[in-house]
Short mmCIF file of C-alpha atoms in Angstrom, two decimals:
data_model
loop_
_atom_site.label_atom_id
_atom_site.label_comp_id
_atom_site.label_asym_id
_atom_site.label_seq_id
_atom_site.Cartn_x
_atom_site.Cartn_y
_atom_site.Cartn_z
CA MET A 1 35.61 -129.52 66.62
CA ALA A 2 35.89 -126.96 69.45
CA VAL A 3 36.86 -128.71 72.68
CA LYS A 4 36.15 -127.19 76.09
CA ILE A 5 37.22 -128.05 79.61
CA ARG A 6 34.15 -127.39 81.71
CA LEU A 7 32.11 -128.45 84.71
CA GLN A 8 29.33 -131.02 84.58
CA ARG A 9 26.78 -130.59 87.39
CA HIS A 10 25.79 -133.50 89.59
CA GLY A 11 24.22 -133.87 93.03
CA LYS A 12 20.94 -132.61 94.34
CA LYS A 13 19.30 -129.23 94.64
CA ASN A 14 21.32 -126.80 96.80
CA PHE A 15 24.06 -129.43 97.22
CA ALA A 16 25.77 -129.70 93.84
CA PHE A 17 29.16 -131.14 93.03
CA PHE A 18 30.83 -131.11 89.65
CA HIS A 19 32.83 -133.35 87.36
CA ILE A 20 35.56 -131.58 85.40
CA VAL A 21 35.22 -132.87 81.85
CA VAL A 22 36.62 -132.32 78.38
CA ALA A 23 33.67 -132.03 75.98
CA ASP A 24 32.68 -130.81 72.55
CA SER A 25 31.40 -127.26 72.95
CA ARG A 26 28.19 -128.17 71.09
CA SER A 27 27.17 -130.90 73.55
CA PRO A 28 24.86 -130.03 76.48
CA ARG A 29 26.26 -129.11 79.89
CA ASP A 30 25.46 -132.44 81.53
CA GLY A 31 25.53 -134.43 78.30
CA ARG A 32 28.14 -136.26 76.32
CA PHE A 33 31.81 -135.69 77.08
CA ILE A 34 35.13 -136.91 75.73
CA GLU A 35 36.98 -137.48 79.00
CA GLN A 36 36.45 -136.86 82.70
CA ILE A 37 39.63 -135.40 84.19
CA GLY A 38 38.54 -134.59 87.74
CA SER A 39 35.92 -133.48 90.23
CA TYR A 40 35.13 -130.35 92.22
CA ASN A 41 33.08 -130.25 95.43
CA PRO A 42 32.34 -126.70 96.64
CA ASN A 43 30.31 -127.98 99.62
CA THR A 44 33.41 -128.61 101.75
CA ASN A 45 35.54 -125.89 103.31
CA PRO A 46 38.02 -125.48 101.64
CA ALA A 47 36.55 -126.84 98.41
CA THR A 48 37.70 -130.32 97.41
CA ILE A 49 39.38 -130.47 94.01
CA ILE A 50 40.62 -133.75 92.55
CA ILE A 51 42.11 -133.43 89.07
CA ASP A 52 44.44 -135.41 86.81
CA ALA A 53 46.96 -132.65 86.14
CA GLU A 54 48.79 -134.53 83.38
CA ARG A 55 45.61 -135.14 81.37
CA ALA A 56 44.41 -131.56 81.87
CA LEU A 57 47.79 -130.24 80.71
CA ALA A 58 47.73 -132.55 77.71
CA TRP A 59 44.28 -131.27 76.70
CA LEU A 60 45.37 -127.64 77.16
CA ASN A 61 48.43 -128.29 74.97
CA VAL A 62 46.28 -129.58 72.10
CA GLY A 63 44.01 -126.53 72.23
CA ALA A 64 41.15 -127.24 74.65
CA GLN A 65 39.67 -124.00 75.99
CA PRO A 66 38.63 -123.92 79.67
CA THR A 67 35.48 -122.09 80.74
CA LEU A 68 35.91 -119.31 83.31
CA THR A 69 35.21 -121.51 86.31
CA ALA A 70 37.33 -124.36 84.96
CA LYS A 71 40.13 -121.87 84.26
CA ARG A 72 40.04 -120.70 87.88
CA ILE A 73 40.19 -124.29 89.11
CA LEU A 74 43.08 -125.09 86.77
CA SER A 75 44.87 -121.95 87.92
CA TYR A 76 44.27 -122.80 91.59
CA GLU A 77 45.78 -126.24 91.03
CA GLY A 78 48.78 -124.77 89.17
CA ILE A 79 48.07 -126.43 85.85
CA LEU A 80 48.01 -123.14 83.93
CA LEU A 81 51.30 -122.16 85.59
CA ARG A 82 52.86 -125.43 84.42
CA LYS A 83 51.62 -124.75 80.89
CA HIS A 84 53.11 -121.26 81.05
CA LEU A 85 56.44 -122.61 82.32
CA GLN A 86 56.46 -125.27 79.59
CA GLY A 87 56.06 -122.49 77.03
CA GLY A 88 59.07 -120.73 78.54
CA VAL A 89 61.11 -123.93 78.33
CA ALA A 90 60.05 -124.44 74.70
CA LYS A 91 61.17 -120.89 73.81
CA GLY A 92 64.48 -121.33 75.63
CA ALA A 93 63.82 -118.68 78.27
CA LEU A 94 64.04 -121.26 81.09
CA THR A 95 65.63 -124.61 81.62
CA GLU A 96 63.55 -127.57 82.71
CA ALA A 97 65.18 -127.47 86.17
CA GLN A 98 64.36 -123.76 86.63
CA ALA A 99 60.76 -124.36 85.60
CA GLU A 100 60.43 -127.24 88.07
CA ALA A 101 61.98 -125.12 90.85
CA LYS A 102 59.54 -122.26 90.19
CA PHE A 103 56.60 -124.64 90.17
CA ALA A 104 57.77 -126.35 93.38
CA ALA A 105 58.16 -122.97 95.12
CA TRP A 106 54.68 -121.91 94.02
CA LYS A 107 53.19 -125.24 95.10
CA ALA A 108 54.82 -124.98 98.55
CA GLN A 109 53.47 -121.45 99.00
CA ARG A 110 49.97 -122.51 97.95
CA ASP A 111 50.00 -125.56 100.22
CA GLU A 112 51.08 -123.33 103.10
CA LYS A 113 48.11 -120.99 102.48
CA VAL A 114 45.68 -123.92 102.31
CA ASN A 115 47.06 -125.43 105.52
CA ALA A 116 46.84 -122.03 107.23
CA LYS A 117 43.19 -121.78 106.21
CA ILE A 118 42.45 -125.27 107.50
CA ALA A 119 44.21 -124.48 110.78
CA GLY A 120 42.29 -121.20 111.04
CA LEU A 121 38.99 -123.00 110.50
CA LYS A 122 39.92 -125.56 113.14
CA MET A 123 40.84 -122.80 115.63
CA ASP A 124 37.58 -121.02 114.81
CA SER A 125 35.57 -124.13 115.58
CA ILE A 126 37.49 -124.63 118.84
CA GLU A 127 36.83 -121.01 119.85
CA LYS A 128 33.14 -121.35 119.00
CA ALA A 129 32.93 -124.53 121.08
CA LYS A 130 34.61 -122.80 124.04
CA ALA A 131 32.25 -119.82 123.75
CA ALA A 132 29.22 -122.12 123.57
CA LYS A 133 30.44 -124.05 126.61
CA ALA A 134 30.98 -120.83 128.57
CA ALA A 135 27.52 -119.57 127.61
CA GLU A 136 25.98 -122.89 128.63
CA ALA A 137 27.81 -122.78 131.97
CA LYS A 138 26.52 -119.25 132.55
CA VAL A 139 22.95 -120.32 131.78
CA ASN A 140 23.27 -123.37 134.04
CA GLU A 141 24.64 -121.20 136.84
CA ALA A 142 21.70 -118.78 136.48
CA ARG A 143 19.26 -121.70 136.54
CA ALA A 144 20.91 -123.17 139.63
CA GLU A 145 20.76 -119.76 141.31
CA ALA A 146 17.04 -119.43 140.46
CA ILE A 147 16.33 -122.94 141.77
CA ALA A 148 18.24 -122.22 145.00
CA LYS A 149 16.31 -118.96 145.43
CA LYS A 150 12.97 -120.75 144.92
CA LYS A 151 14.01 -123.45 147.41
CA ALA A 152 14.99 -120.82 149.97
CA GLU A 153 11.66 -119.01 149.46
CA ALA A 154 9.76 -122.30 149.79
CA GLU A 155 11.66 -123.20 152.98
CA GLU A 156 11.04 -119.71 154.37
CA ALA A 157 7.34 -119.99 153.52
CA ALA A 158 7.17 -123.46 155.11
CA ARG A 159 8.96 -122.18 158.22
CA LYS A 160 6.55 -119.20 158.48
CA ALA A 161 3.55 -121.49 157.99
CA ALA A 162 4.87 -123.80 160.69
CA GLU A 163 5.41 -120.84 163.04
CA GLU A 164 1.90 -119.54 162.31
CA ALA A 165 0.43 -123.00 162.85
CA ALA A 166 2.34 -123.31 166.13
CA ALA A 167 1.17 -119.83 167.16
CA ALA A 168 -2.43 -120.69 166.24
CA ALA A 169 -2.20 -123.95 168.17
CA ALA A 170 -0.75 -122.10 171.15
CA GLU A 171 -3.61 -119.55 171.00
CA ALA A 172 -6.15 -122.34 170.76
CA GLU A 173 -4.68 -124.04 173.83
CA ALA A 174 -4.43 -120.78 175.84
CA PRO A 175 -8.20 -120.02 175.94
CA ALA A 176 -8.96 -123.63 176.74
CA GLU A 177 -6.71 -123.48 179.80
CA GLU A 178 -8.37 -120.25 181.03
CA ALA A 179 -11.78 -121.73 180.96
#
């Protein structure tokens, strides 16, 4: 029986998430599986990957073949590196301590990159919020300026109308006094 490590699609249209499963290669994509070893959610930034590394490594060691996407996920999580290092230990090229040190160094470097991305995304959102606030303040200032201008024009028009009314009243009174 050919065993594959692959993704099983779940979720709704345009918002899928995946279970990482070990399944017979003849079974359908979303059908029967042997074991679920994790989940993958590409909708978050960065993507959320939860995987049982020990079970995935055990399945790889007994010959399970990952699909391309599953292989990338396993590589991203360092499971393929651990398998590679275990092969080196089995051949005598490395000691167990050296393999653990290499894996720990790789894991620290990867975690640093992920944290840098998260921090970058957070800074991006802060910058976008500042830019939006500045643009809103500019629009509000322009609106306030337009309102002040309209008020000044209305006051000027009211003052002119009052002056004209006073002048008309004064003209009306002047001929009446002459007569």
